[in-house]
mmCIF file of C-alpha atoms and ligand atoms in Angstrom:
data_model
loop_
_atom_site.group_PDB
_atom_site.id
_atom_site.type_symbol
_atom_site.label_atom_id
_atom_site.label_comp_id
_atom_site.label_asym_id
_atom_site.label_seq_id
_atom_site.Cartn_x
_atom_site.Cartn_y
_atom_site.Cartn_z
ATOM 1 C CA UNK S 1 -38.604 -18.177 -84.716
ATOM 2 C CA UNK S 2 -37.263 -20.286 -81.919
ATOM 3 C CA UNK S 3 -34.863 -21.887 -84.358
ATOM 4 C CA UNK S 4 -33.571 -18.500 -85.515
ATOM 5 C CA UNK S 5 -32.768 -17.485 -81.976
ATOM 6 C CA UNK S 6 -31.021 -20.767 -81.397
ATOM 7 C CA UNK S 7 -29.005 -20.333 -84.542
ATOM 8 C CA UNK S 8 -27.968 -16.842 -83.572
ATOM 9 C CA UNK S 9 -26.951 -17.915 -80.115
ATOM 10 C CA UNK S 10 -25.004 -20.826 -81.503
ATOM 11 C CA UNK S 11 -22.948 -18.482 -83.652
ATOM 12 C CA UNK S 12 -22.401 -16.269 -80.671
ATOM 13 C CA UNK S 13 -21.181 -19.133 -78.566
ATOM 14 C CA UNK S 14 -18.909 -20.282 -81.352
ATOM 15 C CA UNK S 15 -16.898 -17.129 -81.504
ATOM 16 C CA UNK S 16 -16.764 -16.878 -77.777
ATOM 17 C CA UNK S 17 -15.377 -20.371 -77.590
ATOM 18 C CA UNK S 18 -17.981 -21.695 -75.167
ATOM 19 C CA UNK S 19 -17.873 -25.455 -74.850
ATOM 20 C CA UNK S 20 -19.811 -27.751 -77.126
ATOM 21 C CA UNK S 21 -21.598 -29.278 -74.157
ATOM 22 C CA UNK S 22 -22.970 -25.903 -73.259
ATOM 23 C CA UNK S 23 -24.128 -25.354 -76.801
ATOM 24 C CA UNK S 24 -25.862 -28.712 -76.781
ATOM 25 C CA UNK S 25 -27.522 -27.920 -73.476
ATOM 26 C CA UNK S 26 -28.634 -24.697 -74.945
ATOM 27 C CA UNK S 27 -30.160 -26.268 -78.023
ATOM 28 C CA UNK S 28 -32.140 -28.831 -76.101
ATOM 29 C CA UNK S 29 -33.242 -26.351 -73.434
ATOM 30 C CA UNK S 30 -34.390 -23.825 -75.957
ATOM 31 C CA UNK S 31 -37.198 -26.119 -76.954
ATOM 32 C CA UNK S 32 -39.093 -25.117 -73.818
ATOM 33 C CA UNK S 33 -41.097 -21.955 -74.467
ATOM 34 C CA UNK S 34 -40.315 -19.054 -72.166
ATOM 35 C CA UNK S 35 -37.248 -20.677 -70.701
ATOM 36 C CA UNK S 36 -34.570 -18.272 -69.521
ATOM 37 C CA UNK S 37 -31.503 -18.782 -71.612
ATOM 38 C CA UNK S 38 -29.218 -15.911 -70.712
ATOM 39 C CA UNK S 39 -27.042 -18.066 -68.475
ATOM 40 C CA UNK S 40 -25.921 -20.085 -71.472
ATOM 41 C CA UNK S 41 -24.327 -16.975 -72.954
ATOM 42 C CA UNK S 42 -22.054 -16.381 -69.952
ATOM 43 C CA UNK S 43 -18.528 -15.943 -71.190
ATOM 44 C CA UNK S 44 -15.923 -17.253 -68.873
ATOM 45 C CA UNK S 45 -13.349 -14.557 -68.502
ATOM 46 C CA UNK S 46 -13.000 -10.959 -69.619
ATOM 47 C CA UNK S 47 -9.865 -8.873 -69.399
ATOM 48 C CA UNK S 48 -10.255 -5.297 -68.182
ATOM 49 C CA UNK S 49 -7.021 -3.486 -69.063
ATOM 50 C CA UNK S 50 -5.798 -0.061 -68.069
ATOM 51 C CA UNK S 51 -3.199 1.999 -66.297
ATOM 52 C CA UNK S 52 -5.260 2.221 -63.098
ATOM 53 C CA UNK S 53 -2.990 4.913 -61.673
ATOM 54 C CA UNK S 54 -4.927 4.708 -59.407
ATOM 55 C CA UNK S 55 -8.162 2.721 -59.748
ATOM 56 C CA UNK S 56 -11.196 5.009 -59.291
ATOM 57 C CA UNK S 57 -14.835 4.389 -58.426
ATOM 58 C CA UNK S 58 -15.528 4.619 -62.158
ATOM 59 C CA UNK S 59 -13.300 1.590 -62.764
ATOM 60 C CA UNK S 60 -14.873 -0.234 -59.820
ATOM 61 C CA UNK S 61 -18.303 0.486 -61.286
ATOM 62 C CA UNK S 62 -17.265 -1.011 -64.653
ATOM 63 C CA UNK S 63 -15.877 -4.131 -62.938
ATOM 64 C CA UNK S 64 -19.122 -4.613 -60.997
ATOM 65 C CA UNK S 65 -21.167 -4.168 -64.153
ATOM 66 C CA UNK S 66 -18.845 -6.598 -65.936
ATOM 67 C CA UNK S 67 -19.510 -9.222 -63.281
ATOM 68 C CA UNK S 68 -23.176 -9.180 -64.312
ATOM 69 C CA UNK S 69 -22.090 -10.421 -67.724
ATOM 70 C CA UNK S 70 -18.916 -12.448 -67.171
ATOM 71 C CA UNK S 71 -17.968 -15.232 -64.799
ATOM 72 C CA UNK S 72 -14.583 -13.719 -64.087
ATOM 73 C CA UNK S 73 -12.873 -10.401 -64.624
ATOM 74 C CA UNK S 74 -9.133 -10.215 -64.888
ATOM 75 C CA UNK S 75 -7.965 -6.661 -64.314
ATOM 76 C CA UNK S 76 -4.819 -6.144 -66.376
ATOM 77 C CA UNK S 77 -2.612 -3.361 -65.069
ATOM 78 C CA UNK S 78 -0.254 -1.942 -67.654
ATOM 79 C CA UNK S 79 3.393 -2.031 -66.709
ATOM 80 C CA UNK S 80 4.911 0.706 -68.793
ATOM 81 C CA UNK S 81 8.366 1.902 -67.782
ATOM 82 C CA UNK S 82 8.138 4.698 -70.357
ATOM 83 C CA UNK S 83 5.017 6.206 -68.819
ATOM 84 C CA UNK S 84 5.528 8.022 -65.554
ATOM 85 C CA UNK S 85 3.047 6.837 -62.977
ATOM 86 C CA UNK S 86 2.314 7.953 -59.429
ATOM 87 C CA UNK S 87 1.971 4.405 -58.142
ATOM 88 C CA UNK S 88 4.274 1.542 -59.045
ATOM 89 C CA UNK S 89 2.772 -1.384 -60.942
ATOM 90 C CA UNK S 90 2.944 -3.443 -57.752
ATOM 91 C CA UNK S 91 1.068 -0.775 -55.774
ATOM 92 C CA UNK S 92 -1.625 -0.462 -58.442
ATOM 93 C CA UNK S 93 -2.179 -4.215 -58.562
ATOM 94 C CA UNK S 94 -2.182 -4.451 -54.756
ATOM 95 C CA UNK S 95 -4.822 -1.725 -54.427
ATOM 96 C CA UNK S 96 -7.142 -3.553 -56.840
ATOM 97 C CA UNK S 97 -6.560 -6.853 -55.043
ATOM 98 C CA UNK S 98 -7.395 -5.134 -51.742
ATOM 99 C CA UNK S 99 -10.603 -3.615 -53.025
ATOM 100 C CA UNK S 100 -11.812 -6.932 -54.427
ATOM 101 C CA UNK S 101 -10.374 -9.128 -51.667
ATOM 102 C CA UNK S 102 -13.840 -10.595 -51.017
ATOM 103 C CA UNK S 103 -14.631 -11.272 -54.654
ATOM 104 C CA UNK S 104 -12.946 -14.427 -55.842
ATOM 105 C CA UNK S 105 -14.034 -13.812 -59.433
ATOM 106 C CA UNK S 106 -12.001 -10.615 -59.713
ATOM 107 C CA UNK S 107 -8.274 -10.960 -60.153
ATOM 108 C CA UNK S 108 -5.604 -8.330 -60.843
ATOM 109 C CA UNK S 109 -2.320 -8.888 -62.632
ATOM 110 C CA UNK S 110 0.240 -6.674 -64.293
ATOM 111 C CA UNK S 111 1.100 -7.022 -67.948
ATOM 112 C CA UNK S 112 3.514 -5.682 -70.510
ATOM 113 C CA UNK S 113 3.628 -6.173 -74.247
ATOM 114 C CA UNK S 114 0.550 -6.638 -76.365
ATOM 115 C CA UNK S 115 -2.804 -6.778 -74.658
ATOM 116 C CA UNK S 116 -4.086 -9.443 -77.071
ATOM 117 C CA UNK S 117 -1.150 -11.678 -76.093
ATOM 118 C CA UNK S 118 -2.002 -11.218 -72.435
ATOM 119 C CA UNK S 119 -5.679 -12.017 -73.090
ATOM 120 C CA UNK S 120 -4.775 -15.160 -75.033
ATOM 121 C CA UNK S 121 -2.296 -16.262 -72.392
ATOM 122 C CA UNK S 122 -5.161 -16.084 -69.900
ATOM 123 C CA UNK S 123 -7.723 -17.847 -72.094
ATOM 124 C CA UNK S 124 -9.858 -14.812 -72.678
ATOM 125 C CA UNK S 125 -11.304 -13.570 -75.947
ATOM 126 C CA UNK S 126 -12.975 -10.522 -74.492
ATOM 127 C CA UNK S 127 -11.660 -7.100 -73.574
ATOM 128 C CA UNK S 128 -13.770 -4.658 -71.575
ATOM 129 C CA UNK S 129 -13.232 -0.929 -71.797
ATOM 130 C CA UNK S 130 -15.182 1.799 -70.046
ATOM 131 C CA UNK S 131 -16.530 4.575 -72.244
ATOM 132 C CA UNK S 132 -17.349 7.802 -70.463
ATOM 133 C CA UNK S 133 -17.938 10.402 -73.104
ATOM 134 C CA UNK S 134 -17.604 11.080 -76.793
ATOM 135 C CA UNK S 135 -14.102 12.358 -76.103
ATOM 136 C CA UNK S 136 -13.064 8.811 -75.147
ATOM 137 C CA UNK S 137 -14.456 7.368 -78.311
ATOM 138 C CA UNK S 138 -11.771 8.041 -80.908
ATOM 139 C CA UNK S 139 -8.926 6.620 -78.846
ATOM 140 C CA UNK S 140 -10.996 3.621 -77.803
ATOM 141 C CA UNK S 141 -12.179 2.994 -81.349
ATOM 142 C CA UNK S 142 -8.591 2.981 -82.627
ATOM 143 C CA UNK S 143 -7.424 0.636 -79.896
ATOM 144 C CA UNK S 144 -10.326 -1.764 -80.361
ATOM 145 C CA UNK S 145 -9.749 -1.978 -84.107
ATOM 146 C CA UNK S 146 -5.992 -2.351 -83.699
ATOM 147 C CA UNK S 147 -6.564 -5.186 -81.247
ATOM 148 C CA UNK S 148 -8.975 -6.770 -83.719
ATOM 149 C CA UNK S 149 -6.360 -6.461 -86.453
ATOM 150 C CA UNK S 150 -3.814 -8.139 -84.181
ATOM 151 C CA UNK S 151 -6.227 -10.900 -83.226
ATOM 152 C CA UNK S 152 -9.590 -11.064 -85.023
ATOM 153 C CA UNK S 153 -10.930 -13.509 -82.440
ATOM 154 C CA UNK S 154 -10.724 -10.986 -79.641
ATOM 155 C CA UNK S 155 -13.686 -8.666 -79.152
ATOM 156 C CA UNK S 156 -13.814 -5.380 -77.287
ATOM 157 C CA UNK S 157 -16.905 -4.611 -75.265
ATOM 158 C CA UNK S 158 -17.523 -0.992 -74.260
ATOM 159 C CA UNK S 159 -19.393 -0.391 -71.059
ATOM 160 C CA UNK S 160 -20.782 2.886 -69.755
ATOM 161 C CA UNK S 161 -20.140 3.690 -66.114
ATOM 162 C CA UNK S 162 -22.805 5.226 -63.915
ATOM 163 C CA UNK S 163 -23.483 8.861 -64.804
ATOM 164 C CA UNK S 164 -22.028 9.779 -61.381
ATOM 165 C CA UNK S 165 -18.615 8.769 -62.657
ATOM 166 C CA UNK S 166 -18.791 10.057 -66.206
ATOM 167 C CA UNK S 167 -16.501 12.998 -65.345
ATOM 168 C CA UNK S 168 -14.058 10.939 -63.336
ATOM 169 C CA UNK S 169 -10.502 10.077 -64.366
ATOM 170 C CA UNK S 170 -7.374 8.921 -62.546
ATOM 171 C CA UNK S 171 -5.618 12.063 -63.750
ATOM 172 C CA UNK S 172 -8.204 14.388 -62.165
ATOM 173 C CA UNK S 173 -8.303 12.346 -58.976
ATOM 174 C CA UNK S 174 -4.523 12.776 -58.614
ATOM 175 C CA UNK S 175 -4.769 16.498 -59.254
ATOM 176 C CA UNK S 176 -7.552 16.969 -56.711
ATOM 177 C CA UNK S 177 -5.653 14.916 -54.162
ATOM 178 C CA UNK S 178 -2.379 16.755 -54.749
ATOM 179 C CA UNK S 179 -4.149 20.062 -54.171
ATOM 180 C CA UNK S 180 -5.822 18.791 -51.001
ATOM 181 C CA UNK S 181 -9.357 18.547 -52.408
ATOM 182 C CA UNK S 182 -12.088 16.215 -51.249
ATOM 183 C CA UNK S 183 -11.995 12.729 -52.768
ATOM 184 C CA UNK S 184 -15.233 11.529 -51.215
ATOM 185 C CA UNK S 185 -17.117 9.251 -53.609
ATOM 186 C CA UNK S 186 -14.363 9.372 -56.223
ATOM 187 C CA UNK S 187 -12.096 6.541 -55.133
ATOM 188 C CA UNK S 188 -12.350 3.575 -52.758
ATOM 189 C CA UNK S 189 -11.115 4.279 -49.208
ATOM 190 C CA UNK S 190 -7.986 2.178 -49.709
ATOM 191 C CA UNK S 191 -6.992 4.391 -52.634
ATOM 192 C CA UNK S 192 -7.834 7.621 -50.820
ATOM 193 C CA UNK S 193 -5.481 6.634 -47.997
ATOM 194 C CA UNK S 194 -2.698 5.808 -50.431
ATOM 195 C CA UNK S 195 -3.146 9.104 -52.263
ATOM 196 C CA UNK S 196 -2.996 11.030 -48.993
ATOM 197 C CA UNK S 197 0.219 9.176 -48.134
ATOM 198 C CA UNK S 198 1.777 10.030 -51.484
ATOM 199 C CA UNK S 199 0.866 13.684 -51.424
ATOM 200 C CA UNK S 200 1.071 14.120 -47.649
ATOM 201 C CA UNK S 201 -2.278 15.894 -47.613
ATOM 202 C CA UNK S 202 -4.912 15.731 -44.883
ATOM 203 C CA UNK S 203 -8.439 14.484 -45.595
ATOM 204 C CA UNK S 204 -10.960 17.195 -46.361
ATOM 205 C CA UNK S 205 -14.724 16.984 -46.657
ATOM 206 C CA UNK S 206 -16.801 18.697 -49.292
ATOM 207 C CA UNK S 207 -17.527 22.346 -48.587
ATOM 208 C CA UNK S 208 -21.132 21.936 -49.772
HETATM 209 O O1 PNS C 301 -6.098 3.243 -68.851
HETATM 210 P P1 PNS C 301 -5.412 3.440 -70.175
HETATM 211 O O2 PNS C 301 -4.062 4.089 -69.967
HETATM 212 O O3 PNS C 301 -6.264 4.202 -71.156
HETATM 213 O O4 PNS C 301 -5.150 1.964 -70.785
HETATM 214 C C1 PNS C 301 -4.504 1.805 -72.010
HETATM 215 C C2 PNS C 301 -4.193 0.343 -72.299
HETATM 216 C C3 PNS C 301 -3.415 -0.296 -71.174
HETATM 217 C C4 PNS C 301 -5.491 -0.423 -72.474
HETATM 218 C C5 PNS C 301 -3.386 0.297 -73.637
HETATM 219 O O5 PNS C 301 -2.318 1.167 -73.533
HETATM 220 C C6 PNS C 301 -2.857 -1.079 -73.994
HETATM 221 O O6 PNS C 301 -3.623 -1.977 -74.272
HETATM 222 N N1 PNS C 301 -1.535 -1.246 -73.969
HETATM 223 C C7 PNS C 301 -0.900 -2.502 -74.309
HETATM 224 C C8 PNS C 301 -0.106 -2.390 -75.605
HETATM 225 C C9 PNS C 301 -0.916 -2.859 -76.814
HETATM 226 O O7 PNS C 301 -1.455 -3.945 -76.823
HETATM 227 N N2 PNS C 301 -0.948 -2.015 -77.863
HETATM 228 C C10 PNS C 301 -1.581 -2.328 -79.121
HETATM 229 C C11 PNS C 301 -3.084 -2.181 -79.125
HETATM 230 S S1 PNS C 301 -3.627 -0.532 -78.972
#
């Protein structure tokens, strides 16, 4: 039984590209009954891509959950001149860097071109995507399989945000902000301030 687990983990580490030393440590450590082994499965870096126009508390929640699994999260902000965005790529990256200024294992960078190329260029074989509802699924499924087709070594991991954020999207946040609605609990303070600046609206509190 112990051997089967070891075998399974070894396969897992292989496709994640974890170092041989770690695998060896794992194999020898596993001999001790009841030993905690989850740390051996830590994967160095995951890429969390998106438009982040702007980052919401739902995204922040996914990043924090991701940090429970990965050593580092690299937030990859799409630079897409064809897609009209409220915030420039620079502004979107800067907001994420601000929010995670105290977390050295979260980094934000912009990217263009293929996501798999960006992941490879940053030594990551793992993509994280947040999945809120069934409506997200089809698009996410297509993207994950396309990325796998482009690079079979790259895996996509879907993570569910807290139920509190399952209705939340950057698009709705912008709409609420533009119409002067309350953004409490929807976006980090840094983002709320920036949205107010863009739309020249004054902060409101919830009516109820
Ligand atoms: O937050 P979004 O807008 O849903 O994020 C979409 C994103 C950035 C993940 C996606 O558009 C993307 O990966 N673009 C890079 C181009 C690419 O690699 N395309 C082929 C795989 S679908």
